[in-house]
XYZ file of C-alpha atoms in Angstrom:
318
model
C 0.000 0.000 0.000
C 1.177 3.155 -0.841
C 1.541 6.067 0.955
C -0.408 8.135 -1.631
C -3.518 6.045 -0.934
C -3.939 7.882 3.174
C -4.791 11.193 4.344
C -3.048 12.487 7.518
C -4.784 12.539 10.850
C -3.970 15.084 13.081
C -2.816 12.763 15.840
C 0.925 12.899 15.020
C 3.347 11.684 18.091
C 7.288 10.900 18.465
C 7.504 7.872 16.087
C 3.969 7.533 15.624
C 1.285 8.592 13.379
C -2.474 7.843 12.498
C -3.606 7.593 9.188
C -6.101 6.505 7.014
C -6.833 3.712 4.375
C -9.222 4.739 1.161
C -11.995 2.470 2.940
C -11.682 5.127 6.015
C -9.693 2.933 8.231
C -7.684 4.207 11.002
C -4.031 3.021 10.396
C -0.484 3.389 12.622
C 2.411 3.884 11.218
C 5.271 3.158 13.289
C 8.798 4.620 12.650
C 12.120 4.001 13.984
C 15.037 6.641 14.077
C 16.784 4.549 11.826
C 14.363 4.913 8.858
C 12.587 1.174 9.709
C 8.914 1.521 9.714
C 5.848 -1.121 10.577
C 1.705 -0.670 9.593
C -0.744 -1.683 11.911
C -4.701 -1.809 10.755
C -7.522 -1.226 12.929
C -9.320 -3.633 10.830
C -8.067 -6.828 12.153
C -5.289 -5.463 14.667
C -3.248 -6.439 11.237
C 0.449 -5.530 10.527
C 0.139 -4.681 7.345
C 3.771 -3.429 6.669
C 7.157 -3.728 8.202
C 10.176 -2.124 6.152
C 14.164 -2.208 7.161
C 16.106 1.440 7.307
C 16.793 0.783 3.580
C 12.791 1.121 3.115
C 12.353 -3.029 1.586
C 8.885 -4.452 2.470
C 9.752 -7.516 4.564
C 6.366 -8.881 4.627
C 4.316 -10.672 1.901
C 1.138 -9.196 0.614
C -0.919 -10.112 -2.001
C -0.687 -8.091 -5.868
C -4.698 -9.073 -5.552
C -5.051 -8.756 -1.486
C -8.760 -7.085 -1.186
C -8.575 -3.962 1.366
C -12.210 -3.935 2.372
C -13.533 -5.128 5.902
C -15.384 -7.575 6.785
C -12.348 -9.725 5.424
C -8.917 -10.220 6.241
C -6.259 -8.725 3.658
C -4.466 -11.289 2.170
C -0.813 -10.422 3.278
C 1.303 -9.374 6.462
C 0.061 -10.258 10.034
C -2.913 -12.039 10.869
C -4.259 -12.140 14.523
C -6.299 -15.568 14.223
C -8.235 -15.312 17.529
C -10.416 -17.804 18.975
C -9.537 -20.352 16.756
C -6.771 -21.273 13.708
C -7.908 -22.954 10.355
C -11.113 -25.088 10.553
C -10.544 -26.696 14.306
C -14.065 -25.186 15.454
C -17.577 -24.069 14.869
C -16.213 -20.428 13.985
C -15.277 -19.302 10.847
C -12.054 -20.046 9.217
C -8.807 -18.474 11.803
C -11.845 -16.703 14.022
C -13.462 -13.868 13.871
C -10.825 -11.012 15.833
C -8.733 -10.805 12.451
C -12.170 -9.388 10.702
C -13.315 -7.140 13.570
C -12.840 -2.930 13.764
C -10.310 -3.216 16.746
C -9.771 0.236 18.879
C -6.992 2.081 20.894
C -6.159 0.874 23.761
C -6.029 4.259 25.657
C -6.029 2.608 29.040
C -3.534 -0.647 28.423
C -2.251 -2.175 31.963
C 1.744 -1.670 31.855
C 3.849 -3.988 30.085
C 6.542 -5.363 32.916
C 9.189 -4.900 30.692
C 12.035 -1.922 30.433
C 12.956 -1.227 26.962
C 14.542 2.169 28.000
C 12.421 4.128 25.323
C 13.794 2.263 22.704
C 10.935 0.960 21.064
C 8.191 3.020 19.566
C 4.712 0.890 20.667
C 0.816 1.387 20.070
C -1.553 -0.580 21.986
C -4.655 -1.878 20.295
C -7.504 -3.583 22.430
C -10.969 -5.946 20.316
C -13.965 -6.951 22.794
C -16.521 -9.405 22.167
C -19.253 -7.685 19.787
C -23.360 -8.810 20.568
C -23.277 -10.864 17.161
C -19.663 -12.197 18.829
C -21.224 -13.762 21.585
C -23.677 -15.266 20.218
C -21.097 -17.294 17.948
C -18.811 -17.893 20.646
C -20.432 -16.906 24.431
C -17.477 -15.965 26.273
C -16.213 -12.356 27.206
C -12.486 -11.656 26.759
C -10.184 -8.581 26.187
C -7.672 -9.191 23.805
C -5.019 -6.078 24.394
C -2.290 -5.952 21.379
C 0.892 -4.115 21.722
C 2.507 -3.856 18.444
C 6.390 -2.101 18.656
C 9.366 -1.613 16.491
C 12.781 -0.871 18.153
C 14.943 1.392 17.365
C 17.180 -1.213 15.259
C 13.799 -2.090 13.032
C 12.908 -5.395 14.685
C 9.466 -5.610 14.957
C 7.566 -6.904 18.093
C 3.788 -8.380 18.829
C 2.386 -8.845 22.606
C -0.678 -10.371 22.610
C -2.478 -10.373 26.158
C -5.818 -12.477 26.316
C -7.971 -12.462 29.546
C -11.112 -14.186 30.491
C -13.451 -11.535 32.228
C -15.968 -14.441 31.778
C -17.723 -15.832 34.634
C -16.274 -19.582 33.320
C -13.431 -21.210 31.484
C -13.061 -20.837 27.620
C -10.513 -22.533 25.542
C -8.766 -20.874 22.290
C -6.400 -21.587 19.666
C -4.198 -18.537 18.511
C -2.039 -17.939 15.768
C 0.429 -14.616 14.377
C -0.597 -15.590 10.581
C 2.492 -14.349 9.158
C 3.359 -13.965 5.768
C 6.775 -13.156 5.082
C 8.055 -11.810 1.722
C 11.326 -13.824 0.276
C 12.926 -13.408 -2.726
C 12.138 -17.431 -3.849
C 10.211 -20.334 -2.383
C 12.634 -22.647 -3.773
C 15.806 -21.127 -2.881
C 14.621 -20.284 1.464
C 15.220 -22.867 3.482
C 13.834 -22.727 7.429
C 16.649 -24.133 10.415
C 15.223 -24.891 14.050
C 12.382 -27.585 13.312
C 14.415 -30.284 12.687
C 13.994 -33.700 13.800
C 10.413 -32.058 15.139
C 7.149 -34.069 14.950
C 4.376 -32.102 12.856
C 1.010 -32.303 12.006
C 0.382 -32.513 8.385
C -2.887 -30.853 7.344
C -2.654 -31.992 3.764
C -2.849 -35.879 5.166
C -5.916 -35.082 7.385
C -3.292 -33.988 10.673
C -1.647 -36.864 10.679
C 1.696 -37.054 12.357
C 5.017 -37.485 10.971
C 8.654 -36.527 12.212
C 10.704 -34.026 10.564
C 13.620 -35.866 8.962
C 15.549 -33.015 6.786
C 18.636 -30.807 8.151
C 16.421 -28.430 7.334
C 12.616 -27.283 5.500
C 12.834 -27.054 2.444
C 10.587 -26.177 -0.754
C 9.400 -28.040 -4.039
C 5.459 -28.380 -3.575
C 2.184 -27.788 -1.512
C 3.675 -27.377 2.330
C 1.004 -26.805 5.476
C 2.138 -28.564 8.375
C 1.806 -28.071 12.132
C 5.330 -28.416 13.722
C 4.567 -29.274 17.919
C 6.495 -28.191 20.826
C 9.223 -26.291 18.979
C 12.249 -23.922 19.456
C 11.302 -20.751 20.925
C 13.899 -19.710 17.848
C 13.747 -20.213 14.396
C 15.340 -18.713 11.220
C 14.438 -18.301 7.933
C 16.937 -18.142 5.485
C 16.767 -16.396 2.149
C 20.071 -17.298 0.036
C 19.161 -14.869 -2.787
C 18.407 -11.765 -0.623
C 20.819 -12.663 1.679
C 18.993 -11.922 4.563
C 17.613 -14.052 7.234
C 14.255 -13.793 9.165
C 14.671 -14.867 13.304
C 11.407 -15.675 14.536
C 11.489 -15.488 18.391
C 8.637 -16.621 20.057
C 6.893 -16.827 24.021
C 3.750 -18.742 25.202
C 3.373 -20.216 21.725
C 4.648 -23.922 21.113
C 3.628 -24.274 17.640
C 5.077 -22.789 14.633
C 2.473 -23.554 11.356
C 4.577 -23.540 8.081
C 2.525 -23.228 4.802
C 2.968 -22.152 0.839
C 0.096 -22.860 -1.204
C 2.102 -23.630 -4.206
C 0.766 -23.719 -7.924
C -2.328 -25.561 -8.055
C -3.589 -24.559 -4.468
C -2.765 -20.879 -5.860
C -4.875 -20.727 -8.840
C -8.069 -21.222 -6.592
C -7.244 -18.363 -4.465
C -9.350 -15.408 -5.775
C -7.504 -12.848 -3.668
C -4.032 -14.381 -4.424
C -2.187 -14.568 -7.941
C -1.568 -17.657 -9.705
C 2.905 -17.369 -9.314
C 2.651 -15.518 -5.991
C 3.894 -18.042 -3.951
C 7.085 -17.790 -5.099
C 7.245 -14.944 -3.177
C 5.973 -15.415 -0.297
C 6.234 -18.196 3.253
C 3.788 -18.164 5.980
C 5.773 -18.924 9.060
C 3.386 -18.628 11.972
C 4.053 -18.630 15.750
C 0.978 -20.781 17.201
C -0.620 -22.363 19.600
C -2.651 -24.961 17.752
C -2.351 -28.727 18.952
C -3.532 -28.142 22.411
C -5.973 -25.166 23.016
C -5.388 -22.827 25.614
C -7.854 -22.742 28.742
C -8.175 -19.760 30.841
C -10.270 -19.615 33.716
C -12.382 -16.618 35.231
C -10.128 -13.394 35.573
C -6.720 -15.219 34.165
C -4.692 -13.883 31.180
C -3.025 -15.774 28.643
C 0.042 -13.812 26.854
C 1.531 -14.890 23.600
C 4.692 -12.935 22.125
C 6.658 -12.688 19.046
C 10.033 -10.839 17.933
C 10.830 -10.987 14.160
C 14.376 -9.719 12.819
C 15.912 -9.317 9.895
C 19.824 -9.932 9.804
C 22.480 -10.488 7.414
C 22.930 -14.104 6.468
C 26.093 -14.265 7.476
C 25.288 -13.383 11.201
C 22.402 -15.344 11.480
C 23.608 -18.094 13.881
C 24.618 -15.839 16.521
C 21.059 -14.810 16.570
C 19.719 -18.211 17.116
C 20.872 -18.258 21.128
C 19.484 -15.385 22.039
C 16.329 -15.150 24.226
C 13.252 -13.040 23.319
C 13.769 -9.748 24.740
C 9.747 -8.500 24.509
């Protein structure tokens, strides 16, 4: 998206900014002193952009995404919220990713010290009537989305149960990440892993590469992984680090050729270009009881390629 398509708001802050989308959507547009910058949608809570100091869109998003609620645009980061894929009676990855989500004005502190170093915006969704009566539970779902002051880009995702019983959920960051070819990335830190495999009806197999790599349809479930993994993209020579917290999943998925050509909001050779690498919790749903809060965090880097491995040990710092 371009920035020709949004108007200024007037509420303009240190690093931060509010615009808005040619549907009327409220936007924030994150900025680093560096020159790194990240999108986040009120439609969905969606990151819809993250670029490095050189101004290259890191994440994926669809030449034929469609920008109009009630549906999710095809493309960066998904919040799928109360459940992923097809597991329940909702619709397909829940409903939070197609709701109007609102400033979070009032967000309970972080307990973190990041020294000023990040610039953050907090986003909060609450149950709608037509919510409830789809899925009867009352939560507060409080997003912080922040990007540091070296471009990395960070998601907190707080979940609380202000029910008066327990509810269970599946989550997932739906991420789409943009890489310069499918065949040439390769992903390090699932190996030897056991996954579900949703193109053979979930069963469950054992990771037996070095590492993932890429010559057809992928969608797999990998269980209890890493809280680390990297992406690595030969061509661009670059390397995504996924850190992750509360989430012991990681979903991996491409469509590929055929799967693409049924995908009206995707085009037919896109997934070339693109690799959903998603930080989940997905085999075993979550259960929170009255008044308890669930948090789920990711940390996603881009480094050189050839100082990707020292990344790999480090612990997430959100």
């Amino acid at each position: 998206m371009s920035m020709g398509r949004f108007a200024n708001s007037a509420d303009q802050r240190s690093g931060l900014e509010v615009v808005r989308d040619w549907n009327g959507v409220a936007h924030v547009v994150l900025r680093s002193p560096k020159g790194a910058s990240a999108r986040v949608s009120l439609h969905g809570g969606q990151v819809v952009s993250w670029r490095n100091d050189r101004g290259e869109e890191l994440l994926f998003t669809s030449s034929k995404a469609i920008f109009k609620p009630p549906n999710a645009m095809r493309g960066g980061i998904q919040m799928c919220f109360p459940q992923f894929g097809y597991s329940g009676t909702l619709e397909r990855h829940g409903f939070a990713r197609n709701r109007i989500w609102a400033l979070d004005d009032e967000h309970p502190p972080i307990n973190h010290n990041d020294n000023g170093s990040k610039v953050s915006v907090d986003l909060i969704l609450k149950p709608s009537e037509d919510d409830l009566k789809c899925w009867p539970h009352c939560f507060e779902f409080r997003l912080r989305v922040s990007l540091s002051k070296d471009g990395d880009l960070s998601l907190v995702s707080r979940i609380r149960n202000v029910n008066g019983k327990p509810f269970s959920f599946s989550f997932a960051y739906h991420t789409y990440l943009s890489v310069s070819d499918i065949s040439e990335v390769r992903i390090e830190g699932l190996e030897t892993l056991d996954y579900l495999d949703n193109l053979s009806h979930k069963e469950r197999f054992t990771e037996q590469g070095d590492a993932i790599t890429f010559e057809s349809e992928v969608d797999r479930v990998y269980v209890s992984s890493p809280n680390v993994v990297a992406v690595l993209d030969h061509e661009k020579k670059h390397s995504f680090v996924i850190r992750k917290e509360g989430l012991p999943d990681v979903v991996v998925w491409n469509p590929w050729e055929k799967k693409s050509k049924t995908m009206i909001d995707f085009g037919d050779e896109e997934y070339k270009q693109m690799l959903c690498v998603d930080a989940a919790a997905v085999e075993r749903a979550i259960t929170l009881k009255p008044g308890e809060e669930w948090t789920g965090k990711l940390e996603l880097s881009a480094v050189s390629s050839t100082n990707c491995s020292d990344h790999l040990d480090y612990p997430v710092s959100i």
